[in-house]
Amino acid sequence: MDSYVELYRAANMIEAHALKGYLEQNGIMVRVLGEALGGATGELPVESQEVRLLVEQCHQSRARALLNRYQQDLAPWQCAACGEQNDGHFEVCWRCGAEPEA
Ligand SMILES: [Zn+2]
């Protein structure tokens, strides 16, 4: 039997599926819990749902490492050249074009 453990609680379904896609690209199967809850109770706003991502226990440590990298990729960074705050998806500073320090 597969043994699944909770990896992460997402704020909403959009975040959950973005992360699920990222992990699956890296070869880790993910189960998303929470999306089926609405069946009997009607339509809940997406924000109020608790969405949990589960991974197989044997992949847990690798999944956590990927999760950290994913979150770092999204984290804002500060330009060393001009001090501007940049969103994580910018590869160079939007203001002055400098690259972030490694
Ligand atoms: Zn800059």
Short mmCIF file of N, CA, C and O and ligand atoms in Angstrom, two decimals:
data_model
loop_
_atom_site.label_atom_id
_atom_site.label_comp_id
_atom_site.label_asym_id
_atom_site.label_seq_id
_atom_site.Cartn_x
_atom_site.Cartn_y
_atom_site.Cartn_z
N MET A 1 0.84 -1.20 0.00
CA MET A 1 0.00 0.00 0.00
C MET A 1 0.87 1.25 0.00
O MET A 1 1.86 1.34 0.70
N ASP A 2 0.47 2.22 -0.77
CA ASP A 2 1.16 3.50 -0.74
C ASP A 2 0.83 4.21 0.56
O ASP A 2 -0.29 4.16 1.03
N SER A 3 1.80 4.88 1.08
CA SER A 3 1.57 5.65 2.28
C SER A 3 1.80 7.12 1.95
O SER A 3 2.91 7.52 1.61
N TYR A 4 0.75 7.90 2.07
CA TYR A 4 0.86 9.31 1.74
C TYR A 4 0.97 10.16 3.00
O TYR A 4 0.32 9.87 4.01
N VAL A 5 1.77 11.17 2.93
CA VAL A 5 1.93 12.08 4.05
C VAL A 5 1.65 13.50 3.56
O VAL A 5 1.81 13.81 2.38
N GLU A 6 1.25 14.34 4.50
CA GLU A 6 0.94 15.71 4.12
C GLU A 6 2.23 16.49 3.90
O GLU A 6 3.12 16.51 4.74
N LEU A 7 2.31 17.12 2.75
CA LEU A 7 3.49 17.93 2.43
C LEU A 7 3.24 19.39 2.73
O LEU A 7 4.10 20.09 3.24
N TYR A 8 2.03 19.84 2.41
CA TYR A 8 1.83 21.29 2.39
C TYR A 8 0.33 21.59 2.44
O TYR A 8 -0.48 20.84 1.91
N ARG A 9 -0.02 22.70 3.07
CA ARG A 9 -1.38 23.21 3.01
C ARG A 9 -1.38 24.46 2.16
O ARG A 9 -0.73 25.44 2.51
N ALA A 10 -2.12 24.40 1.09
CA ALA A 10 -2.15 25.53 0.17
C ALA A 10 -3.27 26.48 0.57
O ALA A 10 -4.27 26.08 1.15
N ALA A 11 -3.08 27.73 0.23
CA ALA A 11 -4.08 28.74 0.55
C ALA A 11 -5.32 28.58 -0.32
O ALA A 11 -6.43 28.93 0.09
N ASN A 12 -5.15 28.06 -1.50
CA ASN A 12 -6.29 27.88 -2.39
C ASN A 12 -5.94 26.88 -3.48
O ASN A 12 -4.81 26.42 -3.59
N MET A 13 -6.95 26.57 -4.27
CA MET A 13 -6.79 25.54 -5.29
C MET A 13 -5.79 25.93 -6.38
O MET A 13 -5.09 25.09 -6.93
N ILE A 14 -5.73 27.23 -6.65
CA ILE A 14 -4.82 27.68 -7.70
C ILE A 14 -3.38 27.41 -7.30
O ILE A 14 -2.58 26.87 -8.06
N GLU A 15 -3.07 27.78 -6.06
CA GLU A 15 -1.72 27.53 -5.56
C GLU A 15 -1.45 26.02 -5.52
O GLU A 15 -0.36 25.56 -5.88
N ALA A 16 -2.45 25.27 -5.07
CA ALA A 16 -2.26 23.82 -4.95
C ALA A 16 -1.92 23.19 -6.29
O ALA A 16 -1.03 22.36 -6.39
N HIS A 17 -2.63 23.61 -7.32
CA HIS A 17 -2.40 22.98 -8.62
C HIS A 17 -1.11 23.47 -9.28
O HIS A 17 -0.47 22.72 -10.01
N ALA A 18 -0.73 24.69 -8.99
CA ALA A 18 0.56 25.17 -9.50
C ALA A 18 1.69 24.34 -8.90
O ALA A 18 2.61 23.91 -9.60
N LEU A 19 1.57 24.10 -7.61
CA LEU A 19 2.61 23.33 -6.93
C LEU A 19 2.58 21.86 -7.35
O LEU A 19 3.62 21.24 -7.55
N LYS A 20 1.38 21.33 -7.49
CA LYS A 20 1.23 19.95 -7.95
C LYS A 20 1.91 19.77 -9.32
O LYS A 20 2.66 18.82 -9.54
N GLY A 21 1.67 20.70 -10.22
CA GLY A 21 2.27 20.62 -11.54
C GLY A 21 3.79 20.66 -11.47
O GLY A 21 4.48 19.93 -12.16
N TYR A 22 4.28 21.53 -10.59
CA TYR A 22 5.73 21.66 -10.44
C TYR A 22 6.34 20.35 -9.94
O TYR A 22 7.36 19.88 -10.45
N LEU A 23 5.72 19.76 -8.93
CA LEU A 23 6.26 18.52 -8.36
C LEU A 23 6.16 17.38 -9.37
O LEU A 23 7.08 16.56 -9.48
N GLU A 24 5.08 17.33 -10.11
CA GLU A 24 4.91 16.23 -11.06
C GLU A 24 5.89 16.36 -12.22
O GLU A 24 6.34 15.36 -12.77
N GLN A 25 6.23 17.58 -12.58
CA GLN A 25 7.28 17.78 -13.58
C GLN A 25 8.60 17.17 -13.10
O GLN A 25 9.44 16.80 -13.90
N ASN A 26 8.76 17.15 -11.79
CA ASN A 26 9.98 16.61 -11.22
C ASN A 26 9.82 15.15 -10.78
O ASN A 26 10.61 14.64 -10.00
N GLY A 27 8.77 14.53 -11.25
CA GLY A 27 8.63 13.09 -11.07
C GLY A 27 8.00 12.65 -9.76
O GLY A 27 8.11 11.49 -9.38
N ILE A 28 7.35 13.57 -9.07
CA ILE A 28 6.72 13.21 -7.80
C ILE A 28 5.20 13.28 -7.93
O ILE A 28 4.65 14.32 -8.27
N MET A 29 4.55 12.15 -7.68
CA MET A 29 3.10 12.12 -7.76
C MET A 29 2.50 12.82 -6.54
O MET A 29 2.96 12.64 -5.42
N VAL A 30 1.49 13.59 -6.80
CA VAL A 30 0.88 14.39 -5.74
C VAL A 30 -0.61 14.11 -5.71
O VAL A 30 -1.27 13.99 -6.74
N ARG A 31 -1.14 14.00 -4.51
CA ARG A 31 -2.59 13.96 -4.34
C ARG A 31 -3.04 15.28 -3.75
O ARG A 31 -2.44 15.77 -2.79
N VAL A 32 -4.11 15.81 -4.29
CA VAL A 32 -4.68 17.04 -3.75
C VAL A 32 -5.96 16.68 -3.01
O VAL A 32 -6.87 16.11 -3.59
N LEU A 33 -6.00 17.00 -1.72
CA LEU A 33 -7.19 16.77 -0.93
C LEU A 33 -7.90 18.09 -0.70
O LEU A 33 -7.28 19.10 -0.42
N GLY A 34 -9.19 18.05 -0.80
CA GLY A 34 -9.95 19.26 -0.50
C GLY A 34 -10.88 19.65 -1.62
O GLY A 34 -11.91 20.25 -1.40
N GLU A 35 -10.52 19.29 -2.85
CA GLU A 35 -11.33 19.77 -3.95
C GLU A 35 -12.66 19.04 -4.06
O GLU A 35 -13.59 19.56 -4.64
N ALA A 36 -12.77 17.86 -3.46
CA ALA A 36 -14.03 17.12 -3.54
C ALA A 36 -14.98 17.46 -2.40
O ALA A 36 -16.10 17.00 -2.36
N LEU A 37 -14.53 18.27 -1.47
CA LEU A 37 -15.34 18.54 -0.28
C LEU A 37 -16.64 19.27 -0.60
O LEU A 37 -17.61 19.16 0.13
N GLY A 38 -16.63 20.04 -1.65
CA GLY A 38 -17.77 20.90 -1.92
C GLY A 38 -19.04 20.17 -2.31
O GLY A 38 -20.11 20.74 -2.25
N GLY A 39 -18.93 18.91 -2.70
CA GLY A 39 -20.05 18.18 -3.27
C GLY A 39 -21.39 18.39 -2.60
O GLY A 39 -22.34 18.84 -3.24
N ALA A 40 -21.47 18.10 -1.32
CA ALA A 40 -22.76 18.15 -0.65
C ALA A 40 -23.05 19.52 -0.05
O ALA A 40 -24.21 19.86 0.16
N THR A 41 -22.03 20.28 0.20
CA THR A 41 -22.24 21.51 0.94
C THR A 41 -22.42 22.72 0.03
O THR A 41 -22.52 23.83 0.50
N GLY A 42 -22.44 22.50 -1.25
CA GLY A 42 -22.64 23.62 -2.14
C GLY A 42 -21.34 24.29 -2.50
O GLY A 42 -20.27 23.74 -2.28
N GLU A 43 -21.44 25.46 -3.03
CA GLU A 43 -20.25 26.12 -3.54
C GLU A 43 -19.62 27.00 -2.48
O GLU A 43 -20.22 27.96 -2.02
N LEU A 44 -18.43 26.63 -2.13
CA LEU A 44 -17.67 27.44 -1.20
C LEU A 44 -16.75 28.36 -1.99
O LEU A 44 -16.27 27.99 -3.04
N PRO A 45 -16.52 29.53 -1.45
CA PRO A 45 -15.50 30.37 -2.09
C PRO A 45 -14.16 29.64 -2.07
O PRO A 45 -13.85 28.96 -1.09
N VAL A 46 -13.41 29.80 -3.12
CA VAL A 46 -12.14 29.09 -3.22
C VAL A 46 -11.25 29.38 -2.01
O VAL A 46 -10.60 28.50 -1.47
N GLU A 47 -11.31 30.61 -1.54
CA GLU A 47 -10.40 31.02 -0.48
C GLU A 47 -10.67 30.29 0.83
O GLU A 47 -9.80 30.17 1.66
N SER A 48 -11.90 29.83 1.02
CA SER A 48 -12.23 29.24 2.31
C SER A 48 -11.90 27.76 2.36
O SER A 48 -12.02 27.14 3.40
N GLN A 49 -11.52 27.20 1.25
CA GLN A 49 -11.23 25.77 1.25
C GLN A 49 -9.82 25.52 1.75
O GLN A 49 -8.89 26.26 1.46
N GLU A 50 -9.73 24.44 2.48
CA GLU A 50 -8.41 24.00 2.87
C GLU A 50 -7.96 22.95 1.87
O GLU A 50 -8.64 21.97 1.64
N VAL A 51 -6.84 23.21 1.26
CA VAL A 51 -6.35 22.31 0.23
C VAL A 51 -5.04 21.72 0.71
O VAL A 51 -4.10 22.44 1.03
N ARG A 52 -5.00 20.42 0.75
CA ARG A 52 -3.79 19.77 1.25
C ARG A 52 -3.13 18.97 0.14
O ARG A 52 -3.79 18.28 -0.62
N LEU A 53 -1.84 19.08 0.09
CA LEU A 53 -1.06 18.30 -0.88
C LEU A 53 -0.41 17.13 -0.16
O LEU A 53 0.28 17.33 0.84
N LEU A 54 -0.64 15.95 -0.69
CA LEU A 54 -0.03 14.76 -0.11
C LEU A 54 0.95 14.16 -1.10
O LEU A 54 0.72 14.16 -2.31
N VAL A 55 2.03 13.63 -0.57
CA VAL A 55 3.00 12.92 -1.40
C VAL A 55 3.30 11.58 -0.76
O VAL A 55 3.07 11.39 0.44
N GLU A 56 3.82 10.69 -1.56
CA GLU A 56 4.20 9.39 -1.02
C GLU A 56 5.32 9.59 -0.01
O GLU A 56 6.24 10.39 -0.21
N GLN A 57 5.22 8.80 1.05
CA GLN A 57 6.17 8.97 2.15
C GLN A 57 7.62 8.82 1.67
O GLN A 57 8.50 9.55 2.11
N CYS A 58 7.85 7.90 0.76
CA CYS A 58 9.23 7.66 0.31
C CYS A 58 9.78 8.85 -0.49
O CYS A 58 10.99 8.95 -0.70
N HIS A 59 8.90 9.73 -0.96
CA HIS A 59 9.34 10.89 -1.72
C HIS A 59 9.31 12.17 -0.90
O HIS A 59 9.55 13.25 -1.42
N GLN A 60 9.01 12.03 0.38
CA GLN A 60 8.74 13.21 1.18
C GLN A 60 9.91 14.18 1.24
O GLN A 60 9.75 15.38 1.05
N SER A 61 11.12 13.66 1.48
CA SER A 61 12.25 14.58 1.66
C SER A 61 12.58 15.29 0.34
O SER A 61 12.88 16.47 0.32
N ARG A 62 12.48 14.55 -0.76
CA ARG A 62 12.74 15.17 -2.05
C ARG A 62 11.67 16.21 -2.38
O ARG A 62 11.96 17.30 -2.88
N ALA A 63 10.43 15.87 -2.05
CA ALA A 63 9.34 16.80 -2.31
C ALA A 63 9.51 18.08 -1.50
O ALA A 63 9.25 19.18 -1.98
N ARG A 64 9.98 17.93 -0.28
CA ARG A 64 10.20 19.11 0.56
C ARG A 64 11.30 20.00 0.00
O ARG A 64 11.22 21.22 0.04
N ALA A 65 12.34 19.37 -0.51
CA ALA A 65 13.42 20.15 -1.10
C ALA A 65 12.91 20.91 -2.32
O ALA A 65 13.25 22.08 -2.54
N LEU A 66 12.09 20.25 -3.12
CA LEU A 66 11.53 20.91 -4.29
C LEU A 66 10.59 22.04 -3.88
O LEU A 66 10.56 23.10 -4.51
N LEU A 67 9.83 21.79 -2.83
CA LEU A 67 8.92 22.81 -2.33
C LEU A 67 9.69 24.05 -1.89
O LEU A 67 9.31 25.18 -2.20
N ASN A 68 10.80 23.83 -1.20
CA ASN A 68 11.64 24.97 -0.78
C ASN A 68 12.15 25.74 -1.99
O ASN A 68 12.16 26.97 -1.99
N ARG A 69 12.58 25.01 -3.00
CA ARG A 69 13.11 25.68 -4.17
C ARG A 69 12.00 26.45 -4.89
O ARG A 69 12.21 27.58 -5.35
N TYR A 70 10.84 25.84 -4.93
CA TYR A 70 9.70 26.49 -5.58
C TYR A 70 9.37 27.81 -4.86
O TYR A 70 9.14 28.83 -5.49
N GLN A 71 9.37 27.76 -3.53
CA GLN A 71 9.02 28.96 -2.77
C GLN A 71 10.11 30.02 -2.88
O GLN A 71 9.82 31.21 -2.90
N GLN A 72 11.34 29.57 -2.98
CA GLN A 72 12.43 30.54 -3.16
C GLN A 72 12.33 31.22 -4.51
O GLN A 72 12.61 32.41 -4.65
N ASP A 73 11.91 30.43 -5.51
CA ASP A 73 11.77 31.01 -6.84
C ASP A 73 10.72 32.12 -6.85
O ASP A 73 10.80 33.05 -7.64
N LEU A 74 9.73 31.98 -5.98
CA LEU A 74 8.66 32.96 -5.94
C LEU A 74 8.95 34.11 -4.98
O LEU A 74 8.26 35.12 -5.00
N ALA A 75 9.96 33.94 -4.14
CA ALA A 75 10.21 34.95 -3.13
C ALA A 75 10.75 36.23 -3.77
O ALA A 75 11.57 36.16 -4.69
N PRO A 76 10.32 37.38 -3.32
CA PRO A 76 10.87 38.61 -3.85
C PRO A 76 12.35 38.73 -3.48
O PRO A 76 12.80 38.19 -2.48
N TRP A 77 13.07 39.42 -4.30
CA TRP A 77 14.50 39.63 -4.03
C TRP A 77 14.83 41.10 -4.22
O TRP A 77 14.16 41.81 -4.97
N GLN A 78 15.85 41.52 -3.51
CA GLN A 78 16.23 42.92 -3.55
C GLN A 78 17.46 43.10 -4.43
O GLN A 78 18.44 42.37 -4.29
N CYS A 79 17.38 44.06 -5.33
CA CYS A 79 18.49 44.32 -6.24
C CYS A 79 19.66 44.92 -5.46
O CYS A 79 19.50 45.89 -4.72
N ALA A 80 20.85 44.31 -5.63
CA ALA A 80 22.03 44.80 -4.93
C ALA A 80 22.53 46.11 -5.53
O ALA A 80 23.20 46.90 -4.87
N ALA A 81 22.19 46.36 -6.79
CA ALA A 81 22.69 47.55 -7.46
C ALA A 81 21.87 48.79 -7.10
O ALA A 81 22.43 49.85 -6.81
N CYS A 82 20.54 48.67 -7.13
CA CYS A 82 19.72 49.86 -6.92
C CYS A 82 18.77 49.74 -5.74
O CYS A 82 18.10 50.71 -5.39
N GLY A 83 18.71 48.56 -5.12
CA GLY A 83 17.88 48.41 -3.93
C GLY A 83 16.42 48.16 -4.20
O GLY A 83 15.62 48.06 -3.26
N GLU A 84 16.03 48.01 -5.45
CA GLU A 84 14.64 47.80 -5.78
C GLU A 84 14.19 46.39 -5.37
O GLU A 84 14.95 45.43 -5.48
N GLN A 85 12.95 46.28 -4.91
CA GLN A 85 12.36 44.97 -4.65
C GLN A 85 11.78 44.41 -5.94
O GLN A 85 11.00 45.08 -6.61
N ASN A 86 12.17 43.18 -6.25
CA ASN A 86 11.67 42.55 -7.47
C ASN A 86 10.87 41.30 -7.13
O ASN A 86 11.22 40.55 -6.22
N ASP A 87 9.82 41.04 -7.88
CA ASP A 87 9.09 39.79 -7.73
C ASP A 87 9.99 38.63 -8.13
O ASP A 87 10.88 38.78 -8.96
N GLY A 88 9.70 37.46 -7.53
CA GLY A 88 10.57 36.31 -7.76
C GLY A 88 10.67 35.85 -9.19
O GLY A 88 11.64 35.22 -9.58
N HIS A 89 9.67 36.15 -10.00
CA HIS A 89 9.72 35.64 -11.37
C HIS A 89 10.53 36.54 -12.30
O HIS A 89 10.74 36.19 -13.45
N PHE A 90 10.99 37.69 -11.79
CA PHE A 90 11.89 38.52 -12.60
C PHE A 90 13.30 37.97 -12.53
O PHE A 90 13.84 37.75 -11.45
N GLU A 91 13.90 37.75 -13.68
CA GLU A 91 15.26 37.21 -13.68
C GLU A 91 16.30 38.31 -13.57
O GLU A 91 17.44 38.06 -13.16
N VAL A 92 15.94 39.50 -13.96
CA VAL A 92 16.81 40.65 -13.75
C VAL A 92 15.96 41.76 -13.14
O VAL A 92 14.74 41.74 -13.22
N CYS A 93 16.66 42.72 -12.54
CA CYS A 93 15.95 43.84 -11.91
C CYS A 93 15.13 44.59 -12.96
O CYS A 93 15.65 44.98 -14.01
N TRP A 94 13.86 44.81 -12.63
CA TRP A 94 13.01 45.49 -13.62
C TRP A 94 13.39 46.95 -13.76
O TRP A 94 13.13 47.59 -14.78
N ARG A 95 14.07 47.50 -12.75
CA ARG A 95 14.39 48.92 -12.81
C ARG A 95 15.73 49.19 -13.52
O ARG A 95 15.82 50.03 -14.38
N CYS A 96 16.77 48.43 -13.12
CA CYS A 96 18.09 48.76 -13.66
C CYS A 96 18.68 47.63 -14.49
O CYS A 96 19.72 47.80 -15.11
N GLY A 97 18.04 46.45 -14.51
CA GLY A 97 18.51 45.38 -15.38
C GLY A 97 19.63 44.53 -14.78
O GLY A 97 20.13 43.62 -15.44
N ALA A 98 20.00 44.80 -13.53
CA ALA A 98 21.07 44.00 -12.91
C ALA A 98 20.53 42.62 -12.56
O ALA A 98 19.34 42.43 -12.28
N GLU A 99 21.41 41.64 -12.54
CA GLU A 99 21.03 40.28 -12.14
C GLU A 99 21.15 40.16 -10.62
O GLU A 99 22.01 40.78 -10.01
N PRO A 100 20.29 39.30 -10.03
CA PRO A 100 20.41 39.09 -8.57
C PRO A 100 21.71 38.36 -8.25
O PRO A 100 22.21 37.57 -9.05
N GLU A 101 22.24 38.64 -7.07
CA GLU A 101 23.45 37.95 -6.66
C GLU A 101 23.11 36.50 -6.32
O GLU A 101 22.09 36.23 -5.71
N ALA A 102 23.95 35.60 -6.72
CA ALA A 102 23.67 34.17 -6.53
C ALA A 102 23.71 33.82 -5.05
O ALA A 102 24.44 34.42 -4.30
ZN ZN B 1 18.24 47.25 -9.80
#
